[in-house]
Protein backbone atom coordinates (compact mmCIF):
# COMPACT_ATOMS: atom_id res chain seq x y z
CA UNK A 1 0.00 0.00 0.00
CA UNK A 2 2.83 2.39 0.81
CA UNK A 3 4.32 2.00 -2.68
CA UNK A 4 0.98 2.81 -4.34
CA UNK A 5 0.54 5.86 -2.12
CA UNK A 6 4.09 6.97 -2.90
CA UNK A 7 3.37 6.80 -6.64
CA UNK A 8 0.21 8.88 -6.15
CA UNK A 9 2.07 11.37 -3.98
CA UNK A 10 4.72 11.87 -6.65
CA UNK A 11 2.03 13.34 -8.94
CA UNK A 12 2.25 17.16 -8.94
CA UNK A 13 -1.53 17.54 -8.52
CA UNK A 14 -1.95 15.13 -5.60
CA UNK A 15 -1.00 16.12 -2.07
CA UNK A 16 -1.01 14.20 1.18
CA UNK A 17 -1.23 15.55 4.70
CA UNK A 18 -0.17 13.18 7.45
CA UNK A 19 0.62 13.14 11.13
CA UNK A 20 3.02 10.67 12.71
CA UNK A 21 3.45 10.07 16.42
CA UNK A 22 6.46 7.78 16.42
CA UNK A 23 9.97 8.44 17.68
CA UNK A 24 11.50 6.78 14.63
CA UNK A 25 9.10 8.19 12.03
CA UNK A 26 11.82 9.12 9.50
CA UNK A 27 12.95 5.49 9.45
CA UNK A 28 9.53 4.12 8.48
CA UNK A 29 10.11 4.79 4.76
CA UNK A 30 13.03 3.91 2.55
CA UNK A 31 14.90 6.59 0.56
CA UNK A 32 12.90 5.94 -2.61
CA UNK A 33 9.56 6.33 -0.82
CA UNK A 34 10.69 9.48 0.98
CA UNK A 35 11.67 10.98 -2.35
CA UNK A 36 8.31 10.11 -3.94
CA UNK A 37 6.28 11.33 -0.97
CA UNK A 38 8.37 14.51 -0.80
CA UNK A 39 7.51 14.93 2.88
CA UNK A 40 7.93 18.27 4.57
CA UNK A 41 8.79 17.52 8.21
CA UNK A 42 7.65 19.72 11.08
CA UNK A 43 8.45 18.77 14.65
CA UNK A 44 5.40 19.67 16.72
CA UNK A 45 6.42 18.18 20.02
CA UNK A 46 3.98 19.25 22.74
CA UNK A 47 6.22 18.30 25.67
CA UNK A 48 3.04 17.18 27.41
CA UNK A 49 3.31 14.03 29.52
CA UNK A 50 2.39 10.97 27.51
CA UNK A 51 -0.66 10.44 29.73
CA UNK A 52 -2.04 13.79 28.49
CA UNK A 53 -1.39 12.93 24.84
CA UNK A 54 -3.13 9.57 25.18
CA UNK A 55 -6.01 10.79 27.37
CA UNK A 56 -8.27 11.11 24.34
CA UNK A 57 -7.93 7.51 23.29
CA UNK A 58 -11.39 6.80 24.68
CA UNK A 59 -12.63 8.49 21.49
CA UNK A 60 -11.76 5.27 19.66
CA UNK A 61 -14.06 4.03 16.93
CA UNK A 62 -14.10 0.66 18.72
CA UNK A 63 -16.64 1.89 21.26
CA UNK A 64 -20.27 2.54 20.49
CA UNK A 65 -20.59 5.39 22.99
CA UNK A 66 -18.48 8.23 24.31
CA UNK A 67 -17.98 9.32 27.91
CA UNK A 68 -18.54 12.80 29.34
CA UNK A 69 -14.84 13.68 29.14
CA UNK A 70 -14.80 12.79 25.46
CA UNK A 71 -17.95 14.86 24.82
CA UNK A 72 -16.38 17.90 26.49
CA UNK A 73 -13.23 17.43 24.43
CA UNK A 74 -15.25 17.31 21.20
CA UNK A 75 -17.35 20.33 22.21
CA UNK A 76 -14.22 22.34 23.05
CA UNK A 77 -13.14 22.15 19.42
CA UNK A 78 -16.48 23.28 17.96
CA UNK A 79 -18.08 26.63 17.18
CA UNK A 80 -20.61 28.22 19.49
CA UNK A 81 -23.41 27.35 17.06
CA UNK A 82 -22.36 23.69 17.03
CA UNK A 83 -22.33 23.71 20.82
CA UNK A 84 -25.81 25.20 20.66
CA UNK A 85 -26.97 22.34 18.44
CA UNK A 86 -25.73 19.92 21.10
CA UNK A 87 -27.35 21.98 23.88
CA UNK A 88 -30.78 21.85 22.21
CA UNK A 89 -30.79 18.05 22.18
CA UNK A 90 -29.29 17.74 25.66
CA UNK A 91 -31.88 20.11 27.17
CA UNK A 92 -34.66 18.22 25.40
CA UNK A 93 -33.47 14.91 26.82
CA UNK A 94 -33.15 16.38 30.33
CA UNK A 95 -36.67 17.84 30.13
CA UNK A 96 -38.06 14.52 28.91
CA UNK A 97 -36.44 12.65 31.79
CA UNK A 98 -37.86 15.15 34.31
CA UNK A 99 -41.35 14.62 32.90
CA UNK A 100 -40.75 10.89 33.47
CA UNK A 101 -42.78 9.89 30.48
CA UNK A 102 -42.81 6.32 29.23
CA UNK A 103 -41.44 7.53 25.89
CA UNK A 104 -37.72 7.52 25.24
CA UNK A 105 -35.84 10.80 25.20
CA UNK A 106 -35.25 10.70 21.47
CA UNK A 107 -36.05 13.74 19.37
CA UNK A 108 -37.46 13.46 15.85
CA UNK A 109 -34.92 14.73 13.33
CA UNK A 110 -37.35 17.25 11.80
CA UNK A 111 -38.22 18.74 15.20
CA UNK A 112 -34.54 18.96 16.11
CA UNK A 113 -33.70 20.73 12.84
CA UNK A 114 -36.62 23.15 13.26
CA UNK A 115 -35.60 24.05 16.83
CA UNK A 116 -31.98 24.65 15.79
CA UNK A 117 -33.03 26.74 12.79
CA UNK A 118 -35.47 28.78 14.91
CA UNK A 119 -32.65 29.54 17.36
CA UNK A 120 -30.41 30.61 14.42
CA UNK A 121 -27.89 27.84 15.17
CA UNK A 122 -28.11 26.56 11.58
CA UNK A 123 -29.44 28.28 8.49
CA UNK A 124 -30.26 25.25 6.36
CA UNK A 125 -30.55 21.50 6.49
CA UNK A 126 -27.15 20.95 4.86
CA UNK A 127 -25.42 22.81 7.67
CA UNK A 128 -27.48 20.94 10.24
CA UNK A 129 -26.67 17.59 8.64
CA UNK A 130 -22.94 18.39 8.67
CA UNK A 131 -23.13 19.25 12.38
CA UNK A 132 -24.84 15.93 13.07
CA UNK A 133 -22.20 14.11 11.03
CA UNK A 134 -19.48 15.67 13.18
CA UNK A 135 -21.28 14.56 16.34
CA UNK A 136 -21.95 11.07 14.96
CA UNK A 137 -18.33 10.62 13.90
CA UNK A 138 -17.29 11.21 17.51
CA UNK A 139 -20.12 9.09 18.94
CA UNK A 140 -21.63 12.13 20.70
CA UNK A 141 -25.02 11.77 19.01
CA UNK A 142 -26.67 8.64 17.70
CA UNK A 143 -29.81 8.07 15.70
CA UNK A 144 -32.25 5.35 14.81
CA UNK A 145 -35.02 4.98 12.28
CA UNK A 146 -38.54 4.01 13.31
CA UNK A 147 -40.47 1.45 11.22
CA UNK A 148 -42.28 4.33 9.48
CA UNK A 149 -38.93 5.84 8.43
CA UNK A 150 -38.86 8.68 10.96
CA UNK A 151 -35.34 9.42 12.14
CA UNK A 152 -34.86 9.94 15.87
CA UNK A 153 -31.73 11.53 17.33
CA UNK A 154 -30.37 11.14 20.87
CA UNK A 155 -27.29 11.55 23.04
CA UNK A 156 -26.38 8.17 24.57
CA UNK A 157 -25.79 9.54 28.07
CA UNK A 158 -27.97 9.74 31.19
CA UNK A 159 -29.62 13.05 32.08
CA UNK A 160 -27.41 13.59 35.11
CA UNK A 161 -24.33 13.38 32.91
CA UNK A 162 -25.88 15.74 30.36
CA UNK A 163 -26.57 18.26 33.12
CA UNK A 164 -22.93 18.10 34.20
CA UNK A 165 -21.75 18.57 30.61
CA UNK A 166 -24.05 21.57 30.09
CA UNK A 167 -22.75 23.17 33.29
CA UNK A 168 -19.17 22.69 32.09
CA UNK A 169 -19.77 24.20 28.64
PDB file of C-alpha atoms in Angstrom:
ATOM      1  CA  UNK A   1       0.000   0.000   0.000  1.00  0.00           C
ATOM      2  CA  UNK A   2       2.832   2.393   0.807  1.00  0.00           C
ATOM      3  CA  UNK A   3       4.316   1.998  -2.684  1.00  0.00           C
ATOM      4  CA  UNK A   4       0.976   2.811  -4.338  1.00  0.00           C
ATOM      5  CA  UNK A   5       0.536   5.859  -2.125  1.00  0.00           C
ATOM      6  CA  UNK A   6       4.093   6.974  -2.899  1.00  0.00           C
ATOM      7  CA  UNK A   7       3.365   6.798  -6.642  1.00  0.00           C
ATOM      8  CA  UNK A   8       0.208   8.875  -6.149  1.00  0.00           C
ATOM      9  CA  UNK A   9       2.066  11.372  -3.977  1.00  0.00           C
ATOM     10  CA  UNK A  10       4.715  11.872  -6.650  1.00  0.00           C
ATOM     11  CA  UNK A  11       2.034  13.338  -8.940  1.00  0.00           C
ATOM     12  CA  UNK A  12       2.252  17.159  -8.935  1.00  0.00           C
ATOM     13  CA  UNK A  13      -1.532  17.536  -8.520  1.00  0.00           C
ATOM     14  CA  UNK A  14      -1.951  15.132  -5.605  1.00  0.00           C
ATOM     15  CA  UNK A  15      -0.998  16.124  -2.071  1.00  0.00           C
ATOM     16  CA  UNK A  16      -1.015  14.198   1.184  1.00  0.00           C
ATOM     17  CA  UNK A  17      -1.227  15.549   4.695  1.00  0.00           C
ATOM     18  CA  UNK A  18      -0.168  13.181   7.447  1.00  0.00           C
ATOM     19  CA  UNK A  19       0.618  13.137  11.126  1.00  0.00           C
ATOM     20  CA  UNK A  20       3.017  10.667  12.707  1.00  0.00           C
ATOM     21  CA  UNK A  21       3.447  10.069  16.420  1.00  0.00           C
ATOM     22  CA  UNK A  22       6.460   7.783  16.416  1.00  0.00           C
ATOM     23  CA  UNK A  23       9.969   8.441  17.676  1.00  0.00           C
ATOM     24  CA  UNK A  24      11.499   6.776  14.628  1.00  0.00           C
ATOM     25  CA  UNK A  25       9.098   8.195  12.028  1.00  0.00           C
ATOM     26  CA  UNK A  26      11.817   9.121   9.499  1.00  0.00           C
ATOM     27  CA  UNK A  27      12.950   5.488   9.451  1.00  0.00           C
ATOM     28  CA  UNK A  28       9.530   4.124   8.483  1.00  0.00           C
ATOM     29  CA  UNK A  29      10.111   4.795   4.760  1.00  0.00           C
ATOM     30  CA  UNK A  30      13.032   3.913   2.545  1.00  0.00           C
ATOM     31  CA  UNK A  31      14.903   6.593   0.562  1.00  0.00           C
ATOM     32  CA  UNK A  32      12.903   5.943  -2.611  1.00  0.00           C
ATOM     33  CA  UNK A  33       9.559   6.330  -0.824  1.00  0.00           C
ATOM     34  CA  UNK A  34      10.694   9.479   0.984  1.00  0.00           C
ATOM     35  CA  UNK A  35      11.673  10.984  -2.354  1.00  0.00           C
ATOM     36  CA  UNK A  36       8.314  10.114  -3.935  1.00  0.00           C
ATOM     37  CA  UNK A  37       6.280  11.334  -0.967  1.00  0.00           C
ATOM     38  CA  UNK A  38       8.373  14.511  -0.795  1.00  0.00           C
ATOM     39  CA  UNK A  39       7.514  14.934   2.882  1.00  0.00           C
ATOM     40  CA  UNK A  40       7.935  18.274   4.574  1.00  0.00           C
ATOM     41  CA  UNK A  41       8.787  17.521   8.209  1.00  0.00           C
ATOM     42  CA  UNK A  42       7.646  19.717  11.082  1.00  0.00           C
ATOM     43  CA  UNK A  43       8.447  18.772  14.645  1.00  0.00           C
ATOM     44  CA  UNK A  44       5.399  19.671  16.721  1.00  0.00           C
ATOM     45  CA  UNK A  45       6.425  18.185  20.024  1.00  0.00           C
ATOM     46  CA  UNK A  46       3.985  19.252  22.742  1.00  0.00           C
ATOM     47  CA  UNK A  47       6.217  18.296  25.674  1.00  0.00           C
ATOM     48  CA  UNK A  48       3.039  17.177  27.414  1.00  0.00           C
ATOM     49  CA  UNK A  49       3.306  14.027  29.523  1.00  0.00           C
ATOM     50  CA  UNK A  50       2.392  10.969  27.512  1.00  0.00           C
ATOM     51  CA  UNK A  51      -0.659  10.444  29.733  1.00  0.00           C
ATOM     52  CA  UNK A  52      -2.042  13.789  28.493  1.00  0.00           C
ATOM     53  CA  UNK A  53      -1.391  12.926  24.843  1.00  0.00           C
ATOM     54  CA  UNK A  54      -3.133   9.569  25.184  1.00  0.00           C
ATOM     55  CA  UNK A  55      -6.006  10.785  27.372  1.00  0.00           C
ATOM     56  CA  UNK A  56      -8.267  11.113  24.340  1.00  0.00           C
ATOM     57  CA  UNK A  57      -7.931   7.507  23.293  1.00  0.00           C
ATOM     58  CA  UNK A  58     -11.390   6.796  24.676  1.00  0.00           C
ATOM     59  CA  UNK A  59     -12.627   8.490  21.488  1.00  0.00           C
ATOM     60  CA  UNK A  60     -11.761   5.274  19.659  1.00  0.00           C
ATOM     61  CA  UNK A  61     -14.063   4.029  16.928  1.00  0.00           C
ATOM     62  CA  UNK A  62     -14.098   0.662  18.717  1.00  0.00           C
ATOM     63  CA  UNK A  63     -16.635   1.886  21.263  1.00  0.00           C
ATOM     64  CA  UNK A  64     -20.273   2.541  20.495  1.00  0.00           C
ATOM     65  CA  UNK A  65     -20.585   5.391  22.987  1.00  0.00           C
ATOM     66  CA  UNK A  66     -18.481   8.228  24.314  1.00  0.00           C
ATOM     67  CA  UNK A  67     -17.983   9.324  27.909  1.00  0.00           C
ATOM     68  CA  UNK A  68     -18.542  12.802  29.342  1.00  0.00           C
ATOM     69  CA  UNK A  69     -14.841  13.684  29.138  1.00  0.00           C
ATOM     70  CA  UNK A  70     -14.804  12.788  25.459  1.00  0.00           C
ATOM     71  CA  UNK A  71     -17.947  14.858  24.816  1.00  0.00           C
ATOM     72  CA  UNK A  72     -16.378  17.898  26.485  1.00  0.00           C
ATOM     73  CA  UNK A  73     -13.227  17.429  24.430  1.00  0.00           C
ATOM     74  CA  UNK A  74     -15.246  17.309  21.202  1.00  0.00           C
ATOM     75  CA  UNK A  75     -17.345  20.327  22.214  1.00  0.00           C
ATOM     76  CA  UNK A  76     -14.218  22.341  23.054  1.00  0.00           C
ATOM     77  CA  UNK A  77     -13.143  22.154  19.417  1.00  0.00           C
ATOM     78  CA  UNK A  78     -16.485  23.276  17.955  1.00  0.00           C
ATOM     79  CA  UNK A  79     -18.082  26.627  17.177  1.00  0.00           C
ATOM     80  CA  UNK A  80     -20.614  28.219  19.491  1.00  0.00           C
ATOM     81  CA  UNK A  81     -23.408  27.347  17.063  1.00  0.00           C
ATOM     82  CA  UNK A  82     -22.359  23.695  17.029  1.00  0.00           C
ATOM     83  CA  UNK A  83     -22.328  23.711  20.823  1.00  0.00           C
ATOM     84  CA  UNK A  84     -25.814  25.202  20.662  1.00  0.00           C
ATOM     85  CA  UNK A  85     -26.972  22.341  18.437  1.00  0.00           C
ATOM     86  CA  UNK A  86     -25.726  19.919  21.099  1.00  0.00           C
ATOM     87  CA  UNK A  87     -27.346  21.981  23.882  1.00  0.00           C
ATOM     88  CA  UNK A  88     -30.784  21.849  22.208  1.00  0.00           C
ATOM     89  CA  UNK A  89     -30.794  18.055  22.181  1.00  0.00           C
ATOM     90  CA  UNK A  90     -29.290  17.739  25.662  1.00  0.00           C
ATOM     91  CA  UNK A  91     -31.877  20.108  27.169  1.00  0.00           C
ATOM     92  CA  UNK A  92     -34.664  18.222  25.396  1.00  0.00           C
ATOM     93  CA  UNK A  93     -33.471  14.911  26.821  1.00  0.00           C
ATOM     94  CA  UNK A  94     -33.149  16.375  30.331  1.00  0.00           C
ATOM     95  CA  UNK A  95     -36.673  17.838  30.134  1.00  0.00           C
ATOM     96  CA  UNK A  96     -38.062  14.517  28.908  1.00  0.00           C
ATOM     97  CA  UNK A  97     -36.445  12.652  31.794  1.00  0.00           C
ATOM     98  CA  UNK A  98     -37.859  15.147  34.310  1.00  0.00           C
ATOM     99  CA  UNK A  99     -41.350  14.621  32.904  1.00  0.00           C
ATOM    100  CA  UNK A 100     -40.748  10.891  33.474  1.00  0.00           C
ATOM    101  CA  UNK A 101     -42.779   9.886  30.477  1.00  0.00           C
ATOM    102  CA  UNK A 102     -42.812   6.323  29.234  1.00  0.00           C
ATOM    103  CA  UNK A 103     -41.437   7.534  25.895  1.00  0.00           C
ATOM    104  CA  UNK A 104     -37.722   7.523  25.242  1.00  0.00           C
ATOM    105  CA  UNK A 105     -35.840  10.804  25.203  1.00  0.00           C
ATOM    106  CA  UNK A 106     -35.249  10.700  21.468  1.00  0.00           C
ATOM    107  CA  UNK A 107     -36.054  13.743  19.374  1.00  0.00           C
ATOM    108  CA  UNK A 108     -37.456  13.462  15.855  1.00  0.00           C
ATOM    109  CA  UNK A 109     -34.917  14.735  13.331  1.00  0.00           C
ATOM    110  CA  UNK A 110     -37.348  17.250  11.799  1.00  0.00           C
ATOM    111  CA  UNK A 111     -38.221  18.742  15.195  1.00  0.00           C
ATOM    112  CA  UNK A 112     -34.538  18.956  16.106  1.00  0.00           C
ATOM    113  CA  UNK A 113     -33.701  20.726  12.845  1.00  0.00           C
ATOM    114  CA  UNK A 114     -36.615  23.152  13.264  1.00  0.00           C
ATOM    115  CA  UNK A 115     -35.599  24.050  16.826  1.00  0.00           C
ATOM    116  CA  UNK A 116     -31.980  24.645  15.793  1.00  0.00           C
ATOM    117  CA  UNK A 117     -33.030  26.739  12.789  1.00  0.00           C
ATOM    118  CA  UNK A 118     -35.466  28.780  14.907  1.00  0.00           C
ATOM    119  CA  UNK A 119     -32.646  29.544  17.358  1.00  0.00           C
ATOM    120  CA  UNK A 120     -30.414  30.607  14.423  1.00  0.00           C
ATOM    121  CA  UNK A 121     -27.894  27.840  15.169  1.00  0.00           C
ATOM    122  CA  UNK A 122     -28.111  26.561  11.580  1.00  0.00           C
ATOM    123  CA  UNK A 123     -29.436  28.284   8.486  1.00  0.00           C
ATOM    124  CA  UNK A 124     -30.257  25.254   6.355  1.00  0.00           C
ATOM    125  CA  UNK A 125     -30.552  21.500   6.489  1.00  0.00           C
ATOM    126  CA  UNK A 126     -27.155  20.946   4.857  1.00  0.00           C
ATOM    127  CA  UNK A 127     -25.418  22.811   7.675  1.00  0.00           C
ATOM    128  CA  UNK A 128     -27.478  20.939  10.240  1.00  0.00           C
ATOM    129  CA  UNK A 129     -26.672  17.588   8.641  1.00  0.00           C
ATOM    130  CA  UNK A 130     -22.938  18.393   8.665  1.00  0.00           C
ATOM    131  CA  UNK A 131     -23.127  19.253  12.378  1.00  0.00           C
ATOM    132  CA  UNK A 132     -24.843  15.930  13.067  1.00  0.00           C
ATOM    133  CA  UNK A 133     -22.199  14.115  11.027  1.00  0.00           C
ATOM    134  CA  UNK A 134     -19.477  15.673  13.182  1.00  0.00           C
ATOM    135  CA  UNK A 135     -21.277  14.555  16.341  1.00  0.00           C
ATOM    136  CA  UNK A 136     -21.954  11.073  14.956  1.00  0.00           C
ATOM    137  CA  UNK A 137     -18.330  10.620  13.898  1.00  0.00           C
ATOM    138  CA  UNK A 138     -17.291  11.211  17.512  1.00  0.00           C
ATOM    139  CA  UNK A 139     -20.124   9.091  18.944  1.00  0.00           C
ATOM    140  CA  UNK A 140     -21.632  12.129  20.702  1.00  0.00           C
ATOM    141  CA  UNK A 141     -25.018  11.774  19.007  1.00  0.00           C
ATOM    142  CA  UNK A 142     -26.667   8.640  17.700  1.00  0.00           C
ATOM    143  CA  UNK A 143     -29.812   8.070  15.695  1.00  0.00           C
ATOM    144  CA  UNK A 144     -32.245   5.345  14.811  1.00  0.00           C
ATOM    145  CA  UNK A 145     -35.021   4.985  12.279  1.00  0.00           C
ATOM    146  CA  UNK A 146     -38.538   4.012  13.311  1.00  0.00           C
ATOM    147  CA  UNK A 147     -40.472   1.451  11.217  1.00  0.00           C
ATOM    148  CA  UNK A 148     -42.281   4.334   9.484  1.00  0.00           C
ATOM    149  CA  UNK A 149     -38.934   5.842   8.425  1.00  0.00           C
ATOM    150  CA  UNK A 150     -38.862   8.680  10.957  1.00  0.00           C
ATOM    151  CA  UNK A 151     -35.337   9.417  12.138  1.00  0.00           C
ATOM    152  CA  UNK A 152     -34.858   9.935  15.873  1.00  0.00           C
ATOM    153  CA  UNK A 153     -31.732  11.528  17.334  1.00  0.00           C
ATOM    154  CA  UNK A 154     -30.368  11.137  20.870  1.00  0.00           C
ATOM    155  CA  UNK A 155     -27.290  11.547  23.040  1.00  0.00           C
ATOM    156  CA  UNK A 156     -26.381   8.172  24.574  1.00  0.00           C
ATOM    157  CA  UNK A 157     -25.793   9.536  28.069  1.00  0.00           C
ATOM    158  CA  UNK A 158     -27.965   9.743  31.193  1.00  0.00           C
ATOM    159  CA  UNK A 159     -29.624  13.052  32.077  1.00  0.00           C
ATOM    160  CA  UNK A 160     -27.410  13.593  35.114  1.00  0.00           C
ATOM    161  CA  UNK A 161     -24.328  13.379  32.907  1.00  0.00           C
ATOM    162  CA  UNK A 162     -25.880  15.740  30.356  1.00  0.00           C
ATOM    163  CA  UNK A 163     -26.565  18.256  33.122  1.00  0.00           C
ATOM    164  CA  UNK A 164     -22.926  18.103  34.201  1.00  0.00           C
ATOM    165  CA  UNK A 165     -21.749  18.575  30.615  1.00  0.00           C
ATOM    166  CA  UNK A 166     -24.046  21.573  30.088  1.00  0.00           C
ATOM    167  CA  UNK A 167     -22.753  23.167  33.291  1.00  0.00           C
ATOM    168  CA  UNK A 168     -19.172  22.687  32.085  1.00  0.00           C
ATOM    169  CA  UNK A 169     -19.768  24.200  28.640  1.00  0.00           C
TER     170      UNK A 169
END
